[in-house]
Tab-separated table of C-alpha atoms and ligand atoms in Angstrom:
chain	number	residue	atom	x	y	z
Q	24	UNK	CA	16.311	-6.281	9.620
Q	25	UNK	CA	19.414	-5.704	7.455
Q	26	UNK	CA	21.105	-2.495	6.306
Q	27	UNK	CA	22.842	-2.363	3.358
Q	28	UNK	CA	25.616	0.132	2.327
Q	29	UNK	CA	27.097	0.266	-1.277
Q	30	UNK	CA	29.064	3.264	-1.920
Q	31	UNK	CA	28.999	4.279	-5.746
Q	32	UNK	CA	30.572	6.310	-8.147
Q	33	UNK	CA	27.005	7.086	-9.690
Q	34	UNK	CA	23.898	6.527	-7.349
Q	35	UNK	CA	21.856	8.648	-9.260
Q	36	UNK	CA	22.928	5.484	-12.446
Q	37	UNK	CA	22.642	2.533	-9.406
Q	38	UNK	CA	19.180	3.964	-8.216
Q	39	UNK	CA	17.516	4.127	-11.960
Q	40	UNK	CA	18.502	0.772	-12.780
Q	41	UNK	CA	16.845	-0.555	-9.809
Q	42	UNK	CA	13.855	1.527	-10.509
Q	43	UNK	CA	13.840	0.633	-14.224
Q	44	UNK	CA	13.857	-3.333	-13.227
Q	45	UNK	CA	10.783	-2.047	-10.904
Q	46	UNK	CA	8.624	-0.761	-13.942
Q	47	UNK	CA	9.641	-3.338	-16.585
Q	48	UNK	CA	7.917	-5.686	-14.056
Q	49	UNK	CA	5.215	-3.538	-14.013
Q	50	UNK	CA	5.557	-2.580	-10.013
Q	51	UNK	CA	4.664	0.054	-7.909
Q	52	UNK	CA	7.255	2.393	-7.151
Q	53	UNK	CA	6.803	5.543	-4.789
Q	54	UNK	CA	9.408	8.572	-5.560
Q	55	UNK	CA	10.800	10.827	-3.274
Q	56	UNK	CA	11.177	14.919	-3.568
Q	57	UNK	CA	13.931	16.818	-3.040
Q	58	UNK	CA	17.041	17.671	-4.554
Q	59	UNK	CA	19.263	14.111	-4.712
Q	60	UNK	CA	16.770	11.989	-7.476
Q	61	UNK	CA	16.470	14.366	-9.681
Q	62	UNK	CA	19.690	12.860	-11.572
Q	63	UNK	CA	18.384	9.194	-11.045
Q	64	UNK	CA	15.045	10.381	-12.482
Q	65	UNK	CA	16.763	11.543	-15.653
Q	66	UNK	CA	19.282	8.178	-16.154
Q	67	UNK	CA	15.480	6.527	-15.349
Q	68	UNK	CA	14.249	7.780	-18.632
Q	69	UNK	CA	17.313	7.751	-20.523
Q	70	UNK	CA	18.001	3.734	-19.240
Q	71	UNK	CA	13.914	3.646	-20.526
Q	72	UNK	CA	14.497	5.010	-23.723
Q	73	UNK	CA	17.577	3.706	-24.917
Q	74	UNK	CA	16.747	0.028	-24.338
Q	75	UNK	CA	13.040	0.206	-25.265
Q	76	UNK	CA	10.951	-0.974	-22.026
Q	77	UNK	CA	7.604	-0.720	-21.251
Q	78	UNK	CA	7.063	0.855	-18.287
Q	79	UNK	CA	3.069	1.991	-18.830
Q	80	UNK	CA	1.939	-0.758	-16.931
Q	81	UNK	CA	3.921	0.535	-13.655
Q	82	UNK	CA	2.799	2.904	-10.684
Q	83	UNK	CA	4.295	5.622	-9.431
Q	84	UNK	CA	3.328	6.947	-5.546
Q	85	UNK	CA	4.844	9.780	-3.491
Q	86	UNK	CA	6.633	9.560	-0.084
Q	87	UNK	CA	5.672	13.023	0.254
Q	88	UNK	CA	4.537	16.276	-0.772
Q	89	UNK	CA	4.421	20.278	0.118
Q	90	UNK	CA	1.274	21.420	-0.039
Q	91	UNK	CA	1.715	23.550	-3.075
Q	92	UNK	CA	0.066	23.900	-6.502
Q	93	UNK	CA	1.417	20.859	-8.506
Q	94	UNK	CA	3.248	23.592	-11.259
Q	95	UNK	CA	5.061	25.570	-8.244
Q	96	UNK	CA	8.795	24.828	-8.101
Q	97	UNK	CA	8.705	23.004	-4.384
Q	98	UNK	CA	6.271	20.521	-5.595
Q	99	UNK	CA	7.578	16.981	-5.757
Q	100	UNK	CA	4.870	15.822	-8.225
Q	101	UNK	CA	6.334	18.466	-10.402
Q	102	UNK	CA	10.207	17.131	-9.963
Q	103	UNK	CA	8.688	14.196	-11.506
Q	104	UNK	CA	6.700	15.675	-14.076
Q	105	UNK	CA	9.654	17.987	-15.287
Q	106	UNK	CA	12.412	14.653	-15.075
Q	107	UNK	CA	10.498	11.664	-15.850
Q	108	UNK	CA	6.815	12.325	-16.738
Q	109	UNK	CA	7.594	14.838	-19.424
Q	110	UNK	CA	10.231	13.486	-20.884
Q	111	UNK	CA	9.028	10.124	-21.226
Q	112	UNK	CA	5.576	11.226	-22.540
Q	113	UNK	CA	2.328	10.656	-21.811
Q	114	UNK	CA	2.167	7.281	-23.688
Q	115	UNK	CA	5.203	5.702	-22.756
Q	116	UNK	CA	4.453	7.406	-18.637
Q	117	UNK	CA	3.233	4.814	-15.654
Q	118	UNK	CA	-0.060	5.135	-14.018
Q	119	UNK	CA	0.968	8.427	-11.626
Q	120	UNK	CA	-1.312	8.878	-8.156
Q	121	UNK	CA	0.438	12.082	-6.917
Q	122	UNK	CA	-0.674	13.656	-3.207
Q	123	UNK	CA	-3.047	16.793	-3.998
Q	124	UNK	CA	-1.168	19.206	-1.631
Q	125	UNK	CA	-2.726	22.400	-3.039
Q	126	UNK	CA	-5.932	20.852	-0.920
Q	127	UNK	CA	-3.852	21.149	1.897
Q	128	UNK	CA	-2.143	19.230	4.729
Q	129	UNK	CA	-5.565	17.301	6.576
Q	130	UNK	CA	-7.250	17.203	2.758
Q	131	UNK	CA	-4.668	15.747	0.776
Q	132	UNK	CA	-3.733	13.370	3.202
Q	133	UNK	CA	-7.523	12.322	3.870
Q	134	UNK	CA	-7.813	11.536	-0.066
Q	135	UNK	CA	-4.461	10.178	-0.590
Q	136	UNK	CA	-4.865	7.708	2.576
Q	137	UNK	CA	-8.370	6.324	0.874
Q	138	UNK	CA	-6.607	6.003	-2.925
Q	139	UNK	CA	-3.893	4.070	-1.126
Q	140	UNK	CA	-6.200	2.213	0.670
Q	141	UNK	CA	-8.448	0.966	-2.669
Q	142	UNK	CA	-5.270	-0.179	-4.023
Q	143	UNK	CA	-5.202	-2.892	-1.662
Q	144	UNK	CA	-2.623	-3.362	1.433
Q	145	UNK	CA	0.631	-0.567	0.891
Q	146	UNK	CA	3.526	-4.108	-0.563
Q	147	UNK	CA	5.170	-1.265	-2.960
Q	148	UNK	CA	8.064	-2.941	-4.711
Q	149	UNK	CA	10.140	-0.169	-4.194
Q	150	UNK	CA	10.231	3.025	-2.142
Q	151	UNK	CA	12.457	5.538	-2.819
Q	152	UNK	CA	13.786	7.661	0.087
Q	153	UNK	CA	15.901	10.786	1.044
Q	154	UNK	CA	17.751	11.950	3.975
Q	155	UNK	CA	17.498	15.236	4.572
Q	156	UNK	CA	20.615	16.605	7.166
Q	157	UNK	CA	17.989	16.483	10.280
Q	158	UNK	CA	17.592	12.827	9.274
Q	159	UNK	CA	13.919	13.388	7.782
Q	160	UNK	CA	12.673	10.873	5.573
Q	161	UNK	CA	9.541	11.648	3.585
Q	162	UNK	CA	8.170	14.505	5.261
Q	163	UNK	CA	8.485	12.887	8.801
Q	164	UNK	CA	10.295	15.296	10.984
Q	165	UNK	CA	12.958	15.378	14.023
Q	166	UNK	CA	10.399	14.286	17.016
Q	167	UNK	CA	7.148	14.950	15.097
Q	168	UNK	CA	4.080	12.952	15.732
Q	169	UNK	CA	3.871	11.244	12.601
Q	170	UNK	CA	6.613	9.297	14.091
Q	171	UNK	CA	4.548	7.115	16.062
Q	172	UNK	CA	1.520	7.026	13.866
Q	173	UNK	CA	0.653	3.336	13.260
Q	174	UNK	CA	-3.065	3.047	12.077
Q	175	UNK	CA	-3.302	5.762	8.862
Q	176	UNK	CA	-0.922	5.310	5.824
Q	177	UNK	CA	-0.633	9.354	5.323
Q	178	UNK	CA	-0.536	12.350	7.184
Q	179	UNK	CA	-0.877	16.415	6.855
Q	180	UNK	CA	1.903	17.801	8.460
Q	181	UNK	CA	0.796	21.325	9.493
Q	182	UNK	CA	4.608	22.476	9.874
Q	183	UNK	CA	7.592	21.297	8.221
Q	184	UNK	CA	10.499	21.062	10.566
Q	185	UNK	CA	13.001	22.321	7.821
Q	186	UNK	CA	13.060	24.752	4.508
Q	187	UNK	CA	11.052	24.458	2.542
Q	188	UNK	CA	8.865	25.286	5.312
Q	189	UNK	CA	5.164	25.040	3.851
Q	190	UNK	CA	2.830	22.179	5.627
Q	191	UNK	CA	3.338	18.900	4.215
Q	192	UNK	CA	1.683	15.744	3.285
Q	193	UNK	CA	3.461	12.744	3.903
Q	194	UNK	CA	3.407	8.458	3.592
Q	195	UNK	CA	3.918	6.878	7.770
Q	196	UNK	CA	6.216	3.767	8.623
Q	197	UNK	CA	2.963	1.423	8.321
Q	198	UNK	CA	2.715	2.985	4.681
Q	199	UNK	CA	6.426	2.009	4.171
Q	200	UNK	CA	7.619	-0.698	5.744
Q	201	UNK	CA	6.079	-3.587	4.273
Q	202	UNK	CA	7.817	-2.624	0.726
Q	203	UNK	CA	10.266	-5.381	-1.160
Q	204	UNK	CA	12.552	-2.638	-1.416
Q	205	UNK	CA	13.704	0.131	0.564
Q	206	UNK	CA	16.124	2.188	-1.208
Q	207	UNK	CA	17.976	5.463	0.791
Q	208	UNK	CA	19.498	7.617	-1.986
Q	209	UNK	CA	22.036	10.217	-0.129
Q	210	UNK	CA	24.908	12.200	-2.165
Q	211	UNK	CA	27.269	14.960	-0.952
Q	212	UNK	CA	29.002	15.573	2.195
Q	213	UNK	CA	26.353	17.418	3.958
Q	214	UNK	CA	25.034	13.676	4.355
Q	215	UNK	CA	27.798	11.701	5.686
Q	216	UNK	CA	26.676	12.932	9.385
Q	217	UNK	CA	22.772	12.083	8.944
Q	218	UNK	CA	23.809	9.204	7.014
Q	219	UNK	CA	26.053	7.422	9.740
Q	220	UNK	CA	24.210	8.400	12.572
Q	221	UNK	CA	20.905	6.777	11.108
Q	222	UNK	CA	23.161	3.846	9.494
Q	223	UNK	CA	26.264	3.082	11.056
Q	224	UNK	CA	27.791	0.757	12.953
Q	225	UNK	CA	26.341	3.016	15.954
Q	226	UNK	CA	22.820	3.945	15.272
Q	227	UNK	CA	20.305	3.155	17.263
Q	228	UNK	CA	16.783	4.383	16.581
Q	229	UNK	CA	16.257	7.663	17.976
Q	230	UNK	CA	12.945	10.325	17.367
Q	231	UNK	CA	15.306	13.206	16.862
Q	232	UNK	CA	16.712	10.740	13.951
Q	233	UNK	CA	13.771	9.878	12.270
Q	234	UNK	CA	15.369	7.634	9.550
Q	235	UNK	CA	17.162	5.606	12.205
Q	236	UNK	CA	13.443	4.084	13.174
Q	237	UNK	CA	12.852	2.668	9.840
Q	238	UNK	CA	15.586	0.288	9.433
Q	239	UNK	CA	14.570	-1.853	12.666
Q	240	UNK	CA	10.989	-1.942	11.575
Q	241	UNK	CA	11.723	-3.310	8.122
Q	242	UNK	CA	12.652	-6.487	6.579
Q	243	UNK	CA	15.499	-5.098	4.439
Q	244	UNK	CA	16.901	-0.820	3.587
Q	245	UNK	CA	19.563	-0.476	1.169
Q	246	UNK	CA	21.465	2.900	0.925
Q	247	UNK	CA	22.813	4.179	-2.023
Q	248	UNK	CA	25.833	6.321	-1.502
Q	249	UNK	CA	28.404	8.206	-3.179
Q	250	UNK	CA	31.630	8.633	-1.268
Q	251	UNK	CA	31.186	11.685	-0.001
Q	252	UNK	CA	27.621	10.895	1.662
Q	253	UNK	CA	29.571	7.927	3.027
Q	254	UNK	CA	32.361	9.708	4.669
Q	255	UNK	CA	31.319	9.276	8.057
Q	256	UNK	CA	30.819	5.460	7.508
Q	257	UNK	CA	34.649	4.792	8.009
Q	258	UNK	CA	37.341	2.930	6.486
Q	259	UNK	CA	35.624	-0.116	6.050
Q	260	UNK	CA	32.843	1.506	3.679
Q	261	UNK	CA	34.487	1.470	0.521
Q	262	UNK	CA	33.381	2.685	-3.018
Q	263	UNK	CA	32.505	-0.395	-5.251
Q	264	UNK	CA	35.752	-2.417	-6.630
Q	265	UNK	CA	37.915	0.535	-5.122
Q	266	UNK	CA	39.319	-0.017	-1.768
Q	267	UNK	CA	40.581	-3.068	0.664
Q	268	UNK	CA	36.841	-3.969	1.731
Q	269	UNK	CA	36.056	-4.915	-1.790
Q	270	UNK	CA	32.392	-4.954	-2.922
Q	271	UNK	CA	31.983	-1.466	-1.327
Q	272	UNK	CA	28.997	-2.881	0.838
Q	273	UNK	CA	28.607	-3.456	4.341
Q	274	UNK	CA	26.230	-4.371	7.153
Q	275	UNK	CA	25.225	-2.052	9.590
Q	276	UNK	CA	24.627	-3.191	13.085
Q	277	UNK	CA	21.351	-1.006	13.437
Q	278	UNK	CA	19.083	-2.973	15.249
K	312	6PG	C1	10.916	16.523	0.541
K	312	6PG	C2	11.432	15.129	0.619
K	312	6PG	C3	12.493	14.884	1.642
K	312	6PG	C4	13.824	14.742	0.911
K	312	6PG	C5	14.973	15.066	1.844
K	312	6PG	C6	16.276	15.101	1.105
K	312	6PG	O1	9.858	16.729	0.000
K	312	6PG	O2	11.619	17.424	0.993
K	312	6PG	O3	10.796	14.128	0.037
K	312	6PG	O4	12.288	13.826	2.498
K	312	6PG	O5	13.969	13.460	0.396
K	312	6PG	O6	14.753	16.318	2.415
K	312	6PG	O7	16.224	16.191	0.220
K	312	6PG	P1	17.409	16.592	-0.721
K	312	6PG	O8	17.498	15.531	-1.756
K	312	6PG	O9	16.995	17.898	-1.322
K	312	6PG	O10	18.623	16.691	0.105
C-alpha cells in the first residue's frame, strides 16, 4: 500500500488528464458525485474535444448515488449528464451504467450489484473518489455497516450520515479496491482536516474515518490536492515545482 500526495494548482486539470488517458484506452472509469469533479468533468470534455480522442469505447460506473430521480439536482448521474454526457454528445459519450436510485436504496443496489457482476470481476482502471469533511467516500458513512461489507459489490444505504440526507446507493471496498487507479480528488480548506487525518503522516484506519480504511486495503491511492485541501499535510507537502520539497508529492505512512 502506498499513498500518494501531489498538491496542484489545478486538480480539477490533473484529474481530467488522468481520466482522459483512462478513456482513450478505452477503460472503465467510475465517477464520483458531489461538488469537487464537477470542474474536472468539464476540463474532461474540453481536454476530449480539443485534441480529438475517442472515448466511445470507454465505461463510465458510479461510486455512488442518492436515491433520486436521475433529472433531480442531487443526482450524481445527472452531474455527469449536465458536465460530461451532454456536452460531449451522445455519439462521441462512453458506454454509461449509472445506479437507478429512483428504485430505491435495497433495489438499485440489488440491480446495480448483478450489472457489475456480468461485467466480470470489479479491475476498474480508475476510480474516482471524494472526501466529504466526515471522511465519507462514496456513500460509505462515519461507522456505517457498509464499512465492513466484504461479499456484495453495492449497497442501499437507508440513511445518509450527512446532507444531502436522502438514502443512498453506494460501491463497497471489495467493489473498489482491486482498481489500477485510485484517485482522491479534495479542494478547499474545509478538506485539509479530513484530508490529513485519513492521509497523513498520522492516519491510521479508523471506522469514524471511513477513507482512512481504503488506503491499507489497496495496492496504490493517489490524492489530488490543491493547497488549501493540503493545509493540514504540513510543510513538507508542497504544491508542484513551488516549495523546498520539490515535486510537491509525498508518501504517507498510512499503513
Ligand atoms: C456523494 C458523493 C460523496 C462525495 C463527497 C465529497 O454522492 O455525495 O459521491 O462521496 O464525493 O461527499 O463531496 P463534495 O465534492 O461535494 O465535497
Amino acid at each position: 500500500m502506498a499513498v500518494e500526495i501531489e498538491v496542484v494548482d489545478d486538480p480539477g486539470r490533473a484529474c481530467a488528464a488522468m481520466l482522459v488517458g483512462v478513456a482513450a484506452g478505452g477503460g472503465h472509469m467510475v465517477l464520483t458525485g458531489g461538488s469537487t469533479p464537477r470542474a474536472a468533468y468539464g476540463e474532461f470534455v474540453e481536454a476530449v474535444q480539443t485534441v480529438g480522442v475517442d472515448v466511445t469505447r470507454s465505461t463510465i460506473w458510479f461510486t455512488d448515488e442518492r436515491c433520486v430521480p436521475p433529472d433531480d439536482e442531487l443526482s450524481n448521474y445527472k452531474l455527469v449528464h449536465d458536465t460530461l454526457l451532454e456536452p460531449l454528445g451522445a455519439s462521441a459519450a462512453p458506454v454509461v451504467h449509472r445506479m437507478r436510485g429512483e428504485l430505491g436504496p435495497s433495489e438499485a443496489a440489488d440491480e446495480y450489484e448483478r450489472e457489475l457482476r456480468a461485467a466480470g470481476p470489479p479491475r476498474f482502471d480508475l476510480v474516482l473518489l471524494g472526501i466529504g469533511p466526515d471522511g465519507h467516500l462514496a456513500s460509505m458513512f462515519p461507522d456505517q455497516s457498509s464499512l465492513s461489507e466484504r461479499s456484495r459489490l453495492v449497497l442501499g444505504v437507508p440513511e445518509s450520515g450527512l446532507e444531502p440526507f436522502v438514502p443512498r446507493v453506494t460501491l463497497t471496498f471489495p467493489a473498489l479496491v482491486n482498481a489500477r487507479q485510485i484517485v482522491f480528488l479534495a479542494t478547499g480548506s474545509s478538506k485539509a482536516q479530513p484530508v490529513a487525518a485519513a492521509f497523513g503522516p498520522k492516519a491510521r484506519p479508523d471506522p469514524h474515518l471511513p477513507s482512512s480504511l481504503l488506503p491499507p486495503m489497496a495496492k496504490e491511492v493517489k490524492v489530488l490536492l490543491d493547497r488549501d485541501a493540503a493545509a493540514g499535510l504540513g510543510p513538507d507537502v508542497r504544491p508542484n515545482g513551488s516549495g523546498p520539497a520539490g515535486s510537491g508529492r509525498a508518501g504517507s505512512g498510512a499503513a
